[in-house]
mmCIF file of C-alpha atoms in Angstrom:
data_model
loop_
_atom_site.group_PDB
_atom_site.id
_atom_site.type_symbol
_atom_site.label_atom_id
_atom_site.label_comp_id
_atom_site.label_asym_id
_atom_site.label_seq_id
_atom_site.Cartn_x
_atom_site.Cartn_y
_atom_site.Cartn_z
ATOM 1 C CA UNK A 1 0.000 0.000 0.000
ATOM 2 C CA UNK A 2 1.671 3.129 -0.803
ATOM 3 C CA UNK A 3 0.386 6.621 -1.275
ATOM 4 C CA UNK A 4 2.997 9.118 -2.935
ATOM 5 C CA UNK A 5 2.054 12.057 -2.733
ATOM 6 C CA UNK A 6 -1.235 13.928 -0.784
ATOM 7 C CA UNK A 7 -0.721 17.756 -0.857
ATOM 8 C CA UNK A 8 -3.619 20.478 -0.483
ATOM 9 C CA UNK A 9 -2.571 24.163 -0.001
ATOM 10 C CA UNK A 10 -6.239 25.008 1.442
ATOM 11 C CA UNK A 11 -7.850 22.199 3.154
ATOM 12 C CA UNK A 12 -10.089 23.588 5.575
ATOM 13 C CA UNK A 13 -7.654 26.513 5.898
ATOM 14 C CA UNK A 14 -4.923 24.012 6.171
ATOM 15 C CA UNK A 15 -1.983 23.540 3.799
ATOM 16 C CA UNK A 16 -1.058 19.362 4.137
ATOM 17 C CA UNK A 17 1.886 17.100 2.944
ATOM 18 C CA UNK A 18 1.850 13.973 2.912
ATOM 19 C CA UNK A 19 3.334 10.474 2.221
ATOM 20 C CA UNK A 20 2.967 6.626 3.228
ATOM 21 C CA UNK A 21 3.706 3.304 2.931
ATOM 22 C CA UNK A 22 3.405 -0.189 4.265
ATOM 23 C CA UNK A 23 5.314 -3.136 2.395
ATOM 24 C CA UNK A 24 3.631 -5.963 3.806
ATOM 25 C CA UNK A 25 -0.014 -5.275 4.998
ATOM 26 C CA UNK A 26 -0.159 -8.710 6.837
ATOM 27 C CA UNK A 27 2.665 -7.955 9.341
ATOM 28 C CA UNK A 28 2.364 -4.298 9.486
ATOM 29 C CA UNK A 29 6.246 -3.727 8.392
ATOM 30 C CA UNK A 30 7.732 -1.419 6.084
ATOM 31 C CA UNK A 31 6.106 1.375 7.258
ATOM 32 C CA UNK A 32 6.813 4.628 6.209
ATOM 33 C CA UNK A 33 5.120 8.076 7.488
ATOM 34 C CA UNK A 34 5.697 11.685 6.507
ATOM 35 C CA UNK A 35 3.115 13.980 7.088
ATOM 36 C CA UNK A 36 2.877 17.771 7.792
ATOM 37 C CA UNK A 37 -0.026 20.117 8.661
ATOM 38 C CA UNK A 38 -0.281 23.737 8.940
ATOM 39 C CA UNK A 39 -2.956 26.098 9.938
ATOM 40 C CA UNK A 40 -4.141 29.375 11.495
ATOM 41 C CA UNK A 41 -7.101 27.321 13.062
ATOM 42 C CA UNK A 42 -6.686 23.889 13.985
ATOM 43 C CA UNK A 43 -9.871 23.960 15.017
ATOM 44 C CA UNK A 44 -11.451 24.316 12.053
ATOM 45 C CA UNK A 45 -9.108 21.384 10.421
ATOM 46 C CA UNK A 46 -10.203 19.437 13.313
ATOM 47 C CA UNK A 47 -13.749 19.698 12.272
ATOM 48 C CA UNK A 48 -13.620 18.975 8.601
ATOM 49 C CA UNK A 49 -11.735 15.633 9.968
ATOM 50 C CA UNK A 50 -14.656 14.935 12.416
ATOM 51 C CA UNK A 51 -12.206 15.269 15.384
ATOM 52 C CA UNK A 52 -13.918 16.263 18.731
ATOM 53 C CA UNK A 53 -12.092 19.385 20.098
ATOM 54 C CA UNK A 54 -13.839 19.799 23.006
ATOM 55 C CA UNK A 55 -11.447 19.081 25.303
ATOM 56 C CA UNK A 56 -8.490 20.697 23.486
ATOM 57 C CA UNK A 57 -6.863 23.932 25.631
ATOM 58 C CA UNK A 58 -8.403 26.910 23.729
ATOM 59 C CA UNK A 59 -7.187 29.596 21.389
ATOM 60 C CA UNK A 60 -4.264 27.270 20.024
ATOM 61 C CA UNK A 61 -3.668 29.608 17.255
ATOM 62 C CA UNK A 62 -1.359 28.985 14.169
ATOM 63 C CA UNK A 63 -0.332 25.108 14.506
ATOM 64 C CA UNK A 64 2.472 23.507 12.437
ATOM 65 C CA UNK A 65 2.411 19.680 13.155
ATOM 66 C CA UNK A 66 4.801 17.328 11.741
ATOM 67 C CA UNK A 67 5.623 13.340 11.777
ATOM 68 C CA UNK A 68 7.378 11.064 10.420
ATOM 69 C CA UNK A 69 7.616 6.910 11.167
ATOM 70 C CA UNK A 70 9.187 3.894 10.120
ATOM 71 C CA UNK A 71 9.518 0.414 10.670
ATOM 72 C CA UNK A 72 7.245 -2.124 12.139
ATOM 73 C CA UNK A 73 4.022 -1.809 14.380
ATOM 74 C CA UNK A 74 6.267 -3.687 16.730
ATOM 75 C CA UNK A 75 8.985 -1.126 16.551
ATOM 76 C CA UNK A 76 7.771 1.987 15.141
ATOM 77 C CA UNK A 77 10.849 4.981 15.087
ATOM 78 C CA UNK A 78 9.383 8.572 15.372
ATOM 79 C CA UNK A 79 10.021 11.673 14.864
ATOM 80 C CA UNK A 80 7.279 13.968 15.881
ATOM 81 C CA UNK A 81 6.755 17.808 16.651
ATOM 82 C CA UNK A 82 4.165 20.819 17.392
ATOM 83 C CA UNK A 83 4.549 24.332 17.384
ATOM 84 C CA UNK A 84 1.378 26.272 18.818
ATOM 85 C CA UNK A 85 0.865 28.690 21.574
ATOM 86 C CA UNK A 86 4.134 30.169 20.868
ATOM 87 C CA UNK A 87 5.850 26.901 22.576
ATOM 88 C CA UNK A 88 7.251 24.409 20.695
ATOM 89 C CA UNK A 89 6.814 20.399 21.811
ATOM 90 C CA UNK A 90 8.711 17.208 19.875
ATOM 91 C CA UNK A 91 9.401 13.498 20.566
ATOM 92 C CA UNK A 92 12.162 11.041 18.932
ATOM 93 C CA UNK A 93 12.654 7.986 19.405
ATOM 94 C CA UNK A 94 10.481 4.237 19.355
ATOM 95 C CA UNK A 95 7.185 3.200 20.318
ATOM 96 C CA UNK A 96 5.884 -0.652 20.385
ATOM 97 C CA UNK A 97 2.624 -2.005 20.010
ATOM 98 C CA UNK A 98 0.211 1.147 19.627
ATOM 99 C CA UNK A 99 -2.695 -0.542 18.738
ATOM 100 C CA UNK A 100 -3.040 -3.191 21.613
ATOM 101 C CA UNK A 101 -0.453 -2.329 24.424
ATOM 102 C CA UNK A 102 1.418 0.860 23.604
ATOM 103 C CA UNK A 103 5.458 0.492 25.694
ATOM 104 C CA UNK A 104 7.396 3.389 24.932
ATOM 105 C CA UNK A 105 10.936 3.289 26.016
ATOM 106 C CA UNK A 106 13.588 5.865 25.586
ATOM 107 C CA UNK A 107 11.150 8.681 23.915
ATOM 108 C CA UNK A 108 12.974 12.129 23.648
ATOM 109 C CA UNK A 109 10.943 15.065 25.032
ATOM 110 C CA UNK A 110 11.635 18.397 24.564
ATOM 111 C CA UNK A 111 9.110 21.229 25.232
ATOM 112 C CA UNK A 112 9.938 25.009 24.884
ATOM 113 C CA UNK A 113 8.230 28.169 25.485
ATOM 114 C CA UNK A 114 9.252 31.736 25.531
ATOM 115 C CA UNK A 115 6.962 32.724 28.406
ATOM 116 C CA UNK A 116 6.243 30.307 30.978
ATOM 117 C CA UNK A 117 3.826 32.069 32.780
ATOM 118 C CA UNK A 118 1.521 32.849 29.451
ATOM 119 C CA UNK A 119 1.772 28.855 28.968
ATOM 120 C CA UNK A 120 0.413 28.106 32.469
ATOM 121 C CA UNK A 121 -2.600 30.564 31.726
ATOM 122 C CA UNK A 122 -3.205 28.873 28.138
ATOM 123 C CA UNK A 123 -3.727 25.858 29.449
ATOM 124 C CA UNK A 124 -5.186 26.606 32.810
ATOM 125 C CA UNK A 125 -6.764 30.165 31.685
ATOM 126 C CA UNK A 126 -7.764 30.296 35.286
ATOM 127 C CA UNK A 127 -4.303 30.417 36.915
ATOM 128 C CA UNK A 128 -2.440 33.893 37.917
ATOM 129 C CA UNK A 129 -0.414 35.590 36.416
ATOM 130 C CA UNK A 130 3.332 35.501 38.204
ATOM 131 C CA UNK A 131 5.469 38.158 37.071
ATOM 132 C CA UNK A 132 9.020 35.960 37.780
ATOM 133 C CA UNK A 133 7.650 33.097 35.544
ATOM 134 C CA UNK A 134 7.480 35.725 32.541
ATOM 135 C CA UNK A 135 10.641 33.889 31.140
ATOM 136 C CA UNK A 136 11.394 31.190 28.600
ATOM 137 C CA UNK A 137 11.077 27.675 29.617
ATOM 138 C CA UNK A 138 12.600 24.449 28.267
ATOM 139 C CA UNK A 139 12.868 21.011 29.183
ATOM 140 C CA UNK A 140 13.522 17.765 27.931
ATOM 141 C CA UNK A 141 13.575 14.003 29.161
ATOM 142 C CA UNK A 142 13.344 10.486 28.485
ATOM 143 C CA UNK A 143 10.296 9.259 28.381
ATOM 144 C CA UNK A 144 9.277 5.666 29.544
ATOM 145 C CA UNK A 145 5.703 3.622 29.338
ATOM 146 C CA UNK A 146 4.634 0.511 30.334
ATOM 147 C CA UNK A 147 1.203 -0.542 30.988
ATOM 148 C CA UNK A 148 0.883 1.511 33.819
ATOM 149 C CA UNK A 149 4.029 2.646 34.616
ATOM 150 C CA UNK A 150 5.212 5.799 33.603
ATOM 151 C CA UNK A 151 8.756 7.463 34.058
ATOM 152 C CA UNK A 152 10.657 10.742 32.811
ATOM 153 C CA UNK A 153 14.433 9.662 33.185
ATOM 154 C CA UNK A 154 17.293 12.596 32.916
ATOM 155 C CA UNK A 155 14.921 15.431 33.347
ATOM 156 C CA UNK A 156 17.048 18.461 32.552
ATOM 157 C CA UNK A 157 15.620 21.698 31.808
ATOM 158 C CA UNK A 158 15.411 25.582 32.760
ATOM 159 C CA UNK A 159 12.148 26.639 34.141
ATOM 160 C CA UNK A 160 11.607 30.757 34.090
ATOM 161 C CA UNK A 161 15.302 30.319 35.490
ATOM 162 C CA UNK A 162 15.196 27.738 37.905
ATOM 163 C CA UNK A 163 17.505 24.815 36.568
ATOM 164 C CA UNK A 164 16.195 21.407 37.360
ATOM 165 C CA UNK A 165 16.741 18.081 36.436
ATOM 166 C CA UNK A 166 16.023 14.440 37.871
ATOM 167 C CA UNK A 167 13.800 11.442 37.421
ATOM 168 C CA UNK A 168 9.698 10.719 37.889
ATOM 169 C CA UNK A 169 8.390 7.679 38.181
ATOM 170 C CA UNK A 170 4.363 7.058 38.459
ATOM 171 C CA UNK A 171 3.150 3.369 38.841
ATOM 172 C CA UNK A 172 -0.980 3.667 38.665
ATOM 173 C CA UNK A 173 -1.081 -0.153 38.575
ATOM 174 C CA UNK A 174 -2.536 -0.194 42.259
ATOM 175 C CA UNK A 175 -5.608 0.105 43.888
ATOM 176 C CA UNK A 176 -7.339 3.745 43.698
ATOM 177 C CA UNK A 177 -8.660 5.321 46.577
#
């Protein structure tokens, strides 16, 4: 199955590139993604795609989304990045199994922003506004998951200023309260 070439300069107010492949159908191998998407309102692309948006943060403004994948379902390498709300967010590396039992292990994070304290209020429009977390913000990690165990590993990054770097690990594998 292979698809060359999809490209529309005005797709719901969306210009999109994109190509794919898969070699062998059966196995899910040879897989091959490249795909880009830019818009002024994702929103509006979301729609025409018959994506519920509901509980997306609002006012994302221009997007510019881009991935690309290869390999098998069983060991999928990717390459993946958003820009929107001024920040910028991306992930390399190899995920396994995402359609029955997504394990991620040794994702690359990296999220950037130039104003920390405008990002906490786009996602939380509720939250106040602190002066000293007007800065620029960046962090990346390595990002772990399996079944219900979660970890960041060799968290470095620069927070509004404040350096910080170490490890997270969440296991939600046990009983809830």
């Amino acid at each position: 199955l292979r698809l060359k070439t999809l490209k529309a300069d005005n797709f719901a107010g969306a210009s999109v590139n994109a190509s794919a492949e898969i070699t062998d159908l059966k196995s899910l191998s040879g897989i091959g993604l490249d795909a880009n998407v830019k818009t002024s309102d994702p929103y509006t692309f979301a729609k025409a795609l018959k994506i519920d948006t509901q509980s997306w943060p609002k006012n994302l403004g221009a997007t510019d989304a881009s991935v690309k994948a290869n390999g098998t379902i069983g060991a999928l390498q990717v390459d993946a990045s958003i820009a929107a709300y001024g920040g910028r967010f991306g992930a390399v590396g190899q995920v396994s199994d995402p359609l029955n039992a997504l394990k991620v292990n040794g994702l690359s994070i990296k999220a950037s922003h130039p104003n920390l304290s405008k990002m906490i209020r786009d996602f939380a429009p509720g939250a106040p506004n602190y002066v000293s977390l007007a800065k620029p913000m960046s962090i990346e990690a390595q990002f772990e998951l399996n079944g219900k165990m979660i970890a960041l590993n060799n968290i470095q990054g620069n927070l509004a200023g404040a350096k910080t770097n170490g490890s997270l690990k969440i296991d939600s594998s046990g009983a809830k309260p």
